[in-house]
XYZ file of C-alpha atoms in Angstrom:
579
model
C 97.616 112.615 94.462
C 99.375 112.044 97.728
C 100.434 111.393 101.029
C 101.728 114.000 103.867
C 105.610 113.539 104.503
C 105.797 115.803 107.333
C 106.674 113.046 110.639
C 103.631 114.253 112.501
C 100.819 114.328 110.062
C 102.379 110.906 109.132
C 102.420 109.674 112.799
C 98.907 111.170 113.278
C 97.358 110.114 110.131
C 99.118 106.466 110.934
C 97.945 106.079 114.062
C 94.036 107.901 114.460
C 93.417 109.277 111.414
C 89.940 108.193 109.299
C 87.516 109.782 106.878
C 85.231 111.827 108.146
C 86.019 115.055 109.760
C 84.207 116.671 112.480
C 83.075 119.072 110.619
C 81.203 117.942 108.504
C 79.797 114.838 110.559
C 76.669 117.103 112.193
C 73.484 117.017 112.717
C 73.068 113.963 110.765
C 76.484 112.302 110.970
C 77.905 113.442 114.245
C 81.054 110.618 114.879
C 79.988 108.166 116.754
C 82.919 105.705 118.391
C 82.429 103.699 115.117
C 83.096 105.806 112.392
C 86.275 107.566 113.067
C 87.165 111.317 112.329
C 89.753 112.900 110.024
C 93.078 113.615 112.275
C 93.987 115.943 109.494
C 93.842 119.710 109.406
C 92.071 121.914 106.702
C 94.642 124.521 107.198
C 97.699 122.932 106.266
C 97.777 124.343 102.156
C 99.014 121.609 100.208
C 100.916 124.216 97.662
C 103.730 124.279 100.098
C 103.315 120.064 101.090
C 106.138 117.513 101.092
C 103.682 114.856 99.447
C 103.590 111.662 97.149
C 102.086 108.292 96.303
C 101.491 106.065 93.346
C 98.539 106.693 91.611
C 96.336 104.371 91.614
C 94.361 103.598 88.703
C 96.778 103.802 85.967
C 99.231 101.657 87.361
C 96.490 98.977 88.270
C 95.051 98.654 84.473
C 98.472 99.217 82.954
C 99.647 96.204 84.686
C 96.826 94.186 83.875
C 96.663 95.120 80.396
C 100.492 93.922 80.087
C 99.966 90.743 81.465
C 97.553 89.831 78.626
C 94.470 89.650 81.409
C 93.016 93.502 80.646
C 89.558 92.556 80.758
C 89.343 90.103 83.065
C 92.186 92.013 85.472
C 90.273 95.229 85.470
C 87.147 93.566 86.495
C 88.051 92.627 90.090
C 87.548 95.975 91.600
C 83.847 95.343 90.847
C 82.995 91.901 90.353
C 85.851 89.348 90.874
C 84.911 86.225 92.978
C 81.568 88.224 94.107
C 78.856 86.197 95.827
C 77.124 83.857 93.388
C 73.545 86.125 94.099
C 75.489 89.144 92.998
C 77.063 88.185 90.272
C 75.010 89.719 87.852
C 74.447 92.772 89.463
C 77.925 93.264 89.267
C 78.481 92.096 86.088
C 76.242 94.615 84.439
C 78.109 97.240 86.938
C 81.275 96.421 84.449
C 79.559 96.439 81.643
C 77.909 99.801 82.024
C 81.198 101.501 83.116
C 82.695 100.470 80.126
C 80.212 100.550 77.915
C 78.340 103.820 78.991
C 76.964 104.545 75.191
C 75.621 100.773 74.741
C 73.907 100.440 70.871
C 74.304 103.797 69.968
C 75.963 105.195 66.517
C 78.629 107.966 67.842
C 80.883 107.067 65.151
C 78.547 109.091 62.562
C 78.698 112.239 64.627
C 79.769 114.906 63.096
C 80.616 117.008 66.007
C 83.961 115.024 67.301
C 85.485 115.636 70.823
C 89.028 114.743 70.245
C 89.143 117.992 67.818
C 87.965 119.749 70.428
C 90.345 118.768 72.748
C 93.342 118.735 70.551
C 92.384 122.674 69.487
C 92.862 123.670 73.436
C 96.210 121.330 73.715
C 99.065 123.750 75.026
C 101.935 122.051 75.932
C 105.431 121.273 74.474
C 104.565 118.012 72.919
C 108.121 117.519 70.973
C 110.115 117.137 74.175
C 112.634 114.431 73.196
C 113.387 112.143 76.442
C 113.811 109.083 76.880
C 110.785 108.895 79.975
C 108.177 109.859 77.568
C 109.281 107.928 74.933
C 109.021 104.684 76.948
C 105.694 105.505 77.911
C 104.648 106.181 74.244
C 105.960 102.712 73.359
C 104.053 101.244 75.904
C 100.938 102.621 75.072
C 101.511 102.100 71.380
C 101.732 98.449 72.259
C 98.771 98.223 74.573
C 95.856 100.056 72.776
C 93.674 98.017 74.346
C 94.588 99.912 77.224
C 93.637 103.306 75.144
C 90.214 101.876 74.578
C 89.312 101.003 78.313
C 90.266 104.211 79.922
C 88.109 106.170 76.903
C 85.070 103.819 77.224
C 85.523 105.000 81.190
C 85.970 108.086 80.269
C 83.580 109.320 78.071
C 80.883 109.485 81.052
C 82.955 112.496 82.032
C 85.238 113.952 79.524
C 82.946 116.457 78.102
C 82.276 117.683 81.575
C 86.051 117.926 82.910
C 87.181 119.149 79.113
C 84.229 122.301 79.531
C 85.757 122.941 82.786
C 89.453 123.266 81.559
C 88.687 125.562 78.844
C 86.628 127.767 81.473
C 89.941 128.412 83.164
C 92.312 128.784 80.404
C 94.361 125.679 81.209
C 95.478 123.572 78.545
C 93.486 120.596 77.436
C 95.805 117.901 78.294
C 95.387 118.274 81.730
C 91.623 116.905 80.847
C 93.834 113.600 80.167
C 94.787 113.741 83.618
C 92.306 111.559 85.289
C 93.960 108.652 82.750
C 96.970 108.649 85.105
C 95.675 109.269 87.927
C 92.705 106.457 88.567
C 92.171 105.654 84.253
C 88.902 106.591 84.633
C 88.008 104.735 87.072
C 85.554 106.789 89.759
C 85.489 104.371 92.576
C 89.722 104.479 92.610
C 91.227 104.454 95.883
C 95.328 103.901 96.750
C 97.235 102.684 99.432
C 97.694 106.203 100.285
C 93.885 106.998 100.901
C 93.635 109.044 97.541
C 89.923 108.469 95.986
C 88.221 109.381 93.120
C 89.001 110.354 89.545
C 91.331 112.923 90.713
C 92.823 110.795 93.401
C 92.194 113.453 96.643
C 93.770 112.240 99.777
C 91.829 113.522 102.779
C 93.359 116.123 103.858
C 93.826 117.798 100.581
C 90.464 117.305 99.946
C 89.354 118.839 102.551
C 91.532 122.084 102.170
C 89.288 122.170 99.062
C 86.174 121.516 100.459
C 85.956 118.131 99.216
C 83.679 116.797 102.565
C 83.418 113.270 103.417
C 80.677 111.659 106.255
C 79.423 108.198 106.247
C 76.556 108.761 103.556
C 79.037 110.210 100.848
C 82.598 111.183 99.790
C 82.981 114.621 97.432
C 86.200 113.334 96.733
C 84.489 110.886 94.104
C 82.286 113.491 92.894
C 82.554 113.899 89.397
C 81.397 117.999 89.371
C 82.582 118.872 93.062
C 86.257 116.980 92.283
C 86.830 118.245 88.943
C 86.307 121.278 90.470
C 89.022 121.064 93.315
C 91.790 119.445 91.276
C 91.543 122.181 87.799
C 91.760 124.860 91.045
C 95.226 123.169 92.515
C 96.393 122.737 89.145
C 95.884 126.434 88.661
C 97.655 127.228 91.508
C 100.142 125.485 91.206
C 100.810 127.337 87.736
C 100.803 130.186 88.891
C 102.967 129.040 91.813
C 105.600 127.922 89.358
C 105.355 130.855 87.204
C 102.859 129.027 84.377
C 105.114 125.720 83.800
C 102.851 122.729 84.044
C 105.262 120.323 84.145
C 106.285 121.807 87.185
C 102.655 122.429 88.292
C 102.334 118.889 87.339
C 104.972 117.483 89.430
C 103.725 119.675 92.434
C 100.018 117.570 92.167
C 101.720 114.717 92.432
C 105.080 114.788 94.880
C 103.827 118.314 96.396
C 104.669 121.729 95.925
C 107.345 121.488 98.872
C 109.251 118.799 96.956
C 109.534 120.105 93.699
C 110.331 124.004 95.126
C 113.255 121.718 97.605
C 114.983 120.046 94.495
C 114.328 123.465 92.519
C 116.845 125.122 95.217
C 118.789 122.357 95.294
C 119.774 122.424 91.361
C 120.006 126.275 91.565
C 122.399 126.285 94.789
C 124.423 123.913 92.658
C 124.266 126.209 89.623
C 122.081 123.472 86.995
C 119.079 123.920 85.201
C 115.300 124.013 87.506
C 113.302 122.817 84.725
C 111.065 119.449 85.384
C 113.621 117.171 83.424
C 116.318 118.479 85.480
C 115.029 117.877 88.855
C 116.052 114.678 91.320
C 112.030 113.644 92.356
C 110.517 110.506 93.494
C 110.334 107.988 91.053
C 106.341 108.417 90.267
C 106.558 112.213 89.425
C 109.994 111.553 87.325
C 107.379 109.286 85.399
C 104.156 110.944 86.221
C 104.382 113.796 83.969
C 105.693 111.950 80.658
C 102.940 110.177 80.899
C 100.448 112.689 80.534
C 102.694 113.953 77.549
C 102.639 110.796 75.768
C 99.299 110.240 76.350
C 98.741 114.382 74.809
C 101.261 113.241 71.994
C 98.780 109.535 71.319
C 95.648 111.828 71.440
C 96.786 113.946 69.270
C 97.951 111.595 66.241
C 96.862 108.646 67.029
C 97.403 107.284 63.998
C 101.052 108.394 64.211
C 100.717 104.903 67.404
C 98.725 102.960 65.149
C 95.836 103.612 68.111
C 92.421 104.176 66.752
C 90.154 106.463 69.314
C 86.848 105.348 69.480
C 84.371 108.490 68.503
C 83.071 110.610 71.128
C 80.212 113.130 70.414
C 81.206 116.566 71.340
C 77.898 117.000 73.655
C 77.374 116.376 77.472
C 77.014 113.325 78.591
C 74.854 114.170 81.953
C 72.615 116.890 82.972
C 72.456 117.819 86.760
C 68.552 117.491 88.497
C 68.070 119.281 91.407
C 65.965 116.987 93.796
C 65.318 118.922 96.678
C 65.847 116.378 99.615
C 67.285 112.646 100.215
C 66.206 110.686 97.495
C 66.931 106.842 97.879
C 68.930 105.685 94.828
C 66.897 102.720 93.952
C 63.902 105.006 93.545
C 65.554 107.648 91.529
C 66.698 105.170 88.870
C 63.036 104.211 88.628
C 61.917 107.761 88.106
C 65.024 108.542 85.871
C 64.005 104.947 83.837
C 67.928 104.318 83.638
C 70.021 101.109 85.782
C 71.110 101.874 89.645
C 74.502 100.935 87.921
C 74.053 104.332 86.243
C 73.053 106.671 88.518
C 75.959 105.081 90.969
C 78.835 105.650 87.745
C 77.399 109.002 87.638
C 77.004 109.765 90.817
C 80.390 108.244 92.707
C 80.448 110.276 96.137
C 77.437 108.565 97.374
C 78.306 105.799 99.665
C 75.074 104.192 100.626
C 71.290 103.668 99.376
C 70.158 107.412 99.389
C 71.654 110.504 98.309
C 73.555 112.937 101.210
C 70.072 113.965 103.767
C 72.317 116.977 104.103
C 73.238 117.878 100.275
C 73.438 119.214 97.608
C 70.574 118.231 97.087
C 71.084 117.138 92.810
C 72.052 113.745 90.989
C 73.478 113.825 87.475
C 71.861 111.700 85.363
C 72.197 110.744 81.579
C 70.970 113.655 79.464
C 68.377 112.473 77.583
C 66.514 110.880 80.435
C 66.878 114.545 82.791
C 63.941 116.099 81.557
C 61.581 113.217 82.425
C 62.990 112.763 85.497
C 62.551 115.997 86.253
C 58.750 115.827 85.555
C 58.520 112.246 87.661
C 60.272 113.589 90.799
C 58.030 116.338 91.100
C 54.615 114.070 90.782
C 56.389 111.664 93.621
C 55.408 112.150 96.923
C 57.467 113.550 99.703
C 57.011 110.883 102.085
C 58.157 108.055 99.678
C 61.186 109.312 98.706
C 62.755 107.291 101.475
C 61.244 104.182 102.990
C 60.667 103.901 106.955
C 60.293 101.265 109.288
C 58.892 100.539 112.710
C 61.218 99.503 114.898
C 60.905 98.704 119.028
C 63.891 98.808 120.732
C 64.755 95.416 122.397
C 66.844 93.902 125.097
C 70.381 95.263 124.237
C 69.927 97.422 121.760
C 71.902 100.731 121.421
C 71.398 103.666 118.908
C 75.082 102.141 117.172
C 73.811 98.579 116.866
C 70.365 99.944 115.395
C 71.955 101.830 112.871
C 74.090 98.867 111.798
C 71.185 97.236 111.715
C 69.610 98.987 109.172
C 72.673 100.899 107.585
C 72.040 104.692 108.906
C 73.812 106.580 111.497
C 72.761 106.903 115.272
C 72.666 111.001 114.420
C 69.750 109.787 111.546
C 68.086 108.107 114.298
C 68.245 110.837 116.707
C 67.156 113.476 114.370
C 64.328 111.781 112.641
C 63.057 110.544 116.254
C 63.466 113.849 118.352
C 65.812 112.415 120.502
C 67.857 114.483 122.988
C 70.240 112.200 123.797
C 71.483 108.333 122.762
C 69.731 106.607 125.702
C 66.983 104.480 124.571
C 64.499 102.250 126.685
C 63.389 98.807 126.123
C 59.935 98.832 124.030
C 60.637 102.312 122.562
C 58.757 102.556 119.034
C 61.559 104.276 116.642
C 60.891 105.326 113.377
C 64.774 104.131 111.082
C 65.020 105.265 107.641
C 66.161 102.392 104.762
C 66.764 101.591 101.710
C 63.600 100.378 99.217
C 65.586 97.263 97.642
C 67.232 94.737 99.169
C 71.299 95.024 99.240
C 71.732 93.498 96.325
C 70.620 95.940 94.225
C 72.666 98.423 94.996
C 75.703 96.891 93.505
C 77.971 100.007 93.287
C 77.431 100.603 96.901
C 80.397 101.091 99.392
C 79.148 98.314 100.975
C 78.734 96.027 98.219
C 82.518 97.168 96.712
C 83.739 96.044 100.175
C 81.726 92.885 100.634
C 82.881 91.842 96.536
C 87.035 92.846 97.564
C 86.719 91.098 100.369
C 85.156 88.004 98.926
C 87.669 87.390 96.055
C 89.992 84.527 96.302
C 93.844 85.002 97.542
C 96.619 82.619 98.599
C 96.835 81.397 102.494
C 93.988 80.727 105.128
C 91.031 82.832 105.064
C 90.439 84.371 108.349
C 87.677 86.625 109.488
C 89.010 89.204 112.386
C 87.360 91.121 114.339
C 89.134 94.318 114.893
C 89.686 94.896 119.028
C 90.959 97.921 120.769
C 94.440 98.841 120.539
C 95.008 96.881 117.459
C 96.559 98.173 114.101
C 97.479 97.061 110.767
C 100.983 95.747 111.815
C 99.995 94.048 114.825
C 97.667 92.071 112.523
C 99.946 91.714 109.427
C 102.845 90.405 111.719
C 100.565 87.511 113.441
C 99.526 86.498 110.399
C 102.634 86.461 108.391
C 101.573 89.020 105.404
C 102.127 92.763 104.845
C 100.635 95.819 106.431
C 99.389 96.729 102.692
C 98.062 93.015 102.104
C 95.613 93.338 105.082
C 94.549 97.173 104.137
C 93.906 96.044 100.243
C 91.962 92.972 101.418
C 89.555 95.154 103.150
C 88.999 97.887 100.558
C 91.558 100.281 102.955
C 94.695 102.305 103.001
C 97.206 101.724 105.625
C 96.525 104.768 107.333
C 93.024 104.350 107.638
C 91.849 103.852 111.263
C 90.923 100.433 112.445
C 87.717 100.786 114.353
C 86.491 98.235 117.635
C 84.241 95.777 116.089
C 85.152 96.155 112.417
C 85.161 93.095 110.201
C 88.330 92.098 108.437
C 89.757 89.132 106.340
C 92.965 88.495 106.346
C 94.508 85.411 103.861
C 96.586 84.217 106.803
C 100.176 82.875 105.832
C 100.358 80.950 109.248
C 99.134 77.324 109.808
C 95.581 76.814 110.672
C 92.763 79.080 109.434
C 90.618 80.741 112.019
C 87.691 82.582 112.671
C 89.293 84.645 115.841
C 92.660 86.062 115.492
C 94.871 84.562 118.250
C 96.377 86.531 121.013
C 99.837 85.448 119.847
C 100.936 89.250 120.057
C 99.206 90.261 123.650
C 102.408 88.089 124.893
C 104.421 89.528 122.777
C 106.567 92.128 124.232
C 106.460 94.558 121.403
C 106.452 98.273 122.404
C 106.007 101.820 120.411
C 109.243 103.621 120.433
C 109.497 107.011 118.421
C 113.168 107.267 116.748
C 114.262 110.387 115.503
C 116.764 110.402 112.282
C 120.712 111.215 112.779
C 122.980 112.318 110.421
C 124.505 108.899 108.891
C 121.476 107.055 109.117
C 119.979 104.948 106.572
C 116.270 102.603 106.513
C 118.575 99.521 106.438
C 120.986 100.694 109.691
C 117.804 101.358 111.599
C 116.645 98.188 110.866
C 119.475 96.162 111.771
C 119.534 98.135 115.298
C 115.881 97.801 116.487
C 115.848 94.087 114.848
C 112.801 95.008 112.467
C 113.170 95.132 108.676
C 113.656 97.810 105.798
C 109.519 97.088 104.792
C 108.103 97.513 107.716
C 108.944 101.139 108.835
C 108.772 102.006 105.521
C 105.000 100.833 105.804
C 104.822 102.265 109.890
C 105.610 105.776 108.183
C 104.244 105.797 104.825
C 108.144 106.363 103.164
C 109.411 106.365 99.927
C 112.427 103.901 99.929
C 113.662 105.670 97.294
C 114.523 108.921 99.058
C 116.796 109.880 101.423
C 116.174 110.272 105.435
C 116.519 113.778 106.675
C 118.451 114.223 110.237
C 115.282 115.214 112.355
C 112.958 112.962 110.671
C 110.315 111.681 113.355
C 109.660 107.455 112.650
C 107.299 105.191 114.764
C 108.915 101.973 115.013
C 107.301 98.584 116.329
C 110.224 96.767 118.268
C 109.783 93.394 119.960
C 111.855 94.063 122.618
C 112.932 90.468 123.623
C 115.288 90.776 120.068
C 116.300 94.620 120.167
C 119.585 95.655 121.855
């Protein structure tokens, strides 16, 4: 997906932007001062954006797989260097992503998915250039990489494959999610794009893709698959029913590819995709999903063998009618938390959305007797309460961290009219059945595992203070921006909130458990620049004493592309060295 290019979403989106938007944090999530909002708007369409960023997934495995370390690489968003008591949990996370069929005989199955998907296949798959042909030797060398993504995959091929042919688009785009996050649900760039379809916010929430502190419909396998087959269509139609055009819109923005369309028309060439000057990952983003159409489609042509997938749904959606911890659903489903997390991405924490939709997907064969459980369980046990009494110092915020709810949950489920609380108060706090550890696939338990794994330099935990962002940190510490955002399961333009808990593998001398005040000395100041004509990343640099990387990071740019005269950039300038 991608990343807003116009200066002011970028300075916004840099500077306050988070997750949650205020409309969809009420009743229970109202923002508190600890969970951020969305700085975004819903109204800006993303058919006409300026918009792009690496996507995530594909890239990751791809270089893993290359390097000869594809297993053990494409562990670590799950399970590298996680706490010895967690291990396991997380180990049988892995294995359940990619092995989602365990001990069962598809291969005799005479009803095969890849026919079906090669019947609906629709685009030009002889296109001779040299981009797709370096992806198909790629892939030809690396099937191992053709066997992870499809063991990811088949959880929710069927699913995204029935909603293609619903719409009349061609199949390949089902292939999509390959280059985009390989399959991978819990995905998430440098460029805050999540999921299998890789949403960013904003776009996301132009398509009604809502995130709040208990879950993110972004990751949602029925609600996503959704939103991204509708902006493909769109796009289509936008671009008169090419794909590869459509294509290059999902990933750069419509705004760039319509821009370099006039361009090569003002200058009399050709506005087909092959023709067009884009960014770097949409000149390679659609050949990929050509050669990957092209593997799928012959794979013995690649000398790839496709494991058999059964032309039949993997999942079945339940309706459960209210929250419904996860822990307890997996009991009454009789299938691994693991599961019902891989199936059921968006969901953050230990229960299901209070709010809705109300419905978990779980493994087809085990829907009809969970069914039948849920409605013999009781109400009341669906979520676990406790007793709580407020003491000496407590506020709603440090409650709910307590116990990993929201101070809205609190205030709802108590009757409370406001967040003042009184010493003694009995209040009744919703939480989760199992202890932490069990819920493996948690956003929690991702965080606490990425943060955990070993990295060069001096572990340091931070606490985040006012007034402090990513390059503030990354510069006392000697590392990048990006560095301190992937260490801490974020994006660069995610917001840093008072109180949070970082690590940061600190290039500078002595390790530390408080980040110095090196920088509140330092006489570094915000100045907003605004591009001339002549100017390059590199001149800038050299005048405000700062270098190419770091505005690049300040402003979310693509190195690759030209400034435009006008452009809006925050710089960072330490004005002791600056002329």
């Amino acid at each position: 997906m991608s990343v807003k290019r116009l200066s002011y979403v970028l300075i916004a989106s840099t500077l306050f932007s988070g997750c949650s938007t205020s409309q969809v944090l009420e009743n229970w999530h109202t923002p508190s001062a600890w969970f951020g909002e969305d700085s975004n708007t819903a109204d800006t369409n993303p058919l006409d954006s300026d918009e792009v960023v690496v996507a995530q997934g594909d890239e990751g495995l791809k270089k893993s797989v290359a390097s000869g370390n594809g297993d053990r690489a494409s562990e670590a968003p799950l399970d590298d260097a996680i706490a010895p008591e967690l291990r396991q949990q997380a180990r049988k996370a892995r294995e359940k992503l990619d092995n989602p069929r365990d001990g069962q005989d598809v291969a005799a199955s005479d009803s095969d998915l890849w026919d079906r998907l090669r019947a609906g296949f629709q685009m030009d798959h002889s296109v001779d250039n040299a981009r797709v042909q370096a992806q198909l030797d790629w892939y030809a060398r690396h099937p191992r990489y053709i066997d992870r993504v499809v063991e990811r995959g088949s959880r929710y091929l069927y699913h995204i494959l029935e909603e293609t042919e619903k719409r009349g688009l061609p199949n390949e785009l089902a292939l999509l999610p390959i280059v985009e996050s390989a399959f991978d649900p819990f995905a998430y760039s440098h460029g805050r794009a999540a999921g299998l379809w890789q949403f960013i916010p904003s776009t996301g929430k132009y398509f009604g893709l809502t995130q709040s502190w208990w879950h993110d419909d972004r990751r949602d396998v029925i609600a996503a698959t959704d939103a991204a087959l509708t902006y493909l269509d769109r796009l289509a139609n936008r671009f008169d029913g090419d794909y590869t055009l459509a294509l290059a819109a999902y990933n750069a923005g419509g705004g760039t590819v319509s821009s370099s369309m006039r361009r090569n028309r003002n200058a009399g060439k050709s506005t087909d995709y092959w023709s067009l000057s884009l960014p770097t990952e949409t000149r390679h983003y659609v050949p990929k999903l050509i050669a990957l159409a092209k593997i799928f489609d012959d794979p013995e042509a690649y000398g790839i063998e496709l494991p058999a997938l059964k032309n039949e749904p993997f999942f079945e959606v339940v309706d459960t009618g209210s929250q419904l911890d996860i822990a307890q659903a997996a009991e009454l489903a009789g299938v691994e938390i693991n599961e019902i997390y891989l199936l059921n991405p968006s969901y953050n924490r230990w229960a299901t959305n209070p709010d809705g939709p109300h419905r978990l997907l779980v493994p087809i064969e085990k829907a009809e007797g969970f069914r039948t459980a849920l409605a013999d369980f009781p109400t009341e046990q669906r979520v676990s309460w406790q007793n709580y009494r407020v003491q000496k110092g407590d506020s709603l915020n440090t409650i709910a961290r307590k116990f990993s709810t929201t101070p809205s949950v609190i205030q709802q489920v108590n009757k409370l009219n406001s967040d003042l609380i009184r010493i003694g108060q009995q209040l009744l706090i919703p939480s989760a059945s199992k202890g932490s550890e069990t819920y493996a696939l948690s956003q929690n338990q991702r965080l606490q595992r990425t943060q955990e794994r070993q990295r060069d330099g001096n572990r340091v935990n931070y606490t985040v203070r006012r007034g402090d962002t990513f390059w503030d940190i990354a510069r006392e510490h000697r590392v990048s921006v990006r560095e301190v955002a992937a260490w801490n399961g974020m994006a660069p333009g995610d917001p840093l909130i008072p109180g949070k808990q970082l690590v940061i593998w600190s290039k500078t001398a002595q390790p530390t458990n408080v980040a110095s005040s090196q920088r509140d000395s330092a006489m570094v100041r915000k100045v907003g620049y605004r591009v001339r004509q002549g100017d390059s990343l590199s001149a800038i640099a050299s005048r405000f004493s700062v270098n190419v990387r770091d505005i690049a990071s300040w402003n979310d740019l693509n190195t690759n592309r030209y400034l435009q005269p006008g452009q809006s950039l925050v710089l960072y300038v330490d004005i002791r060295n600056s002329p």
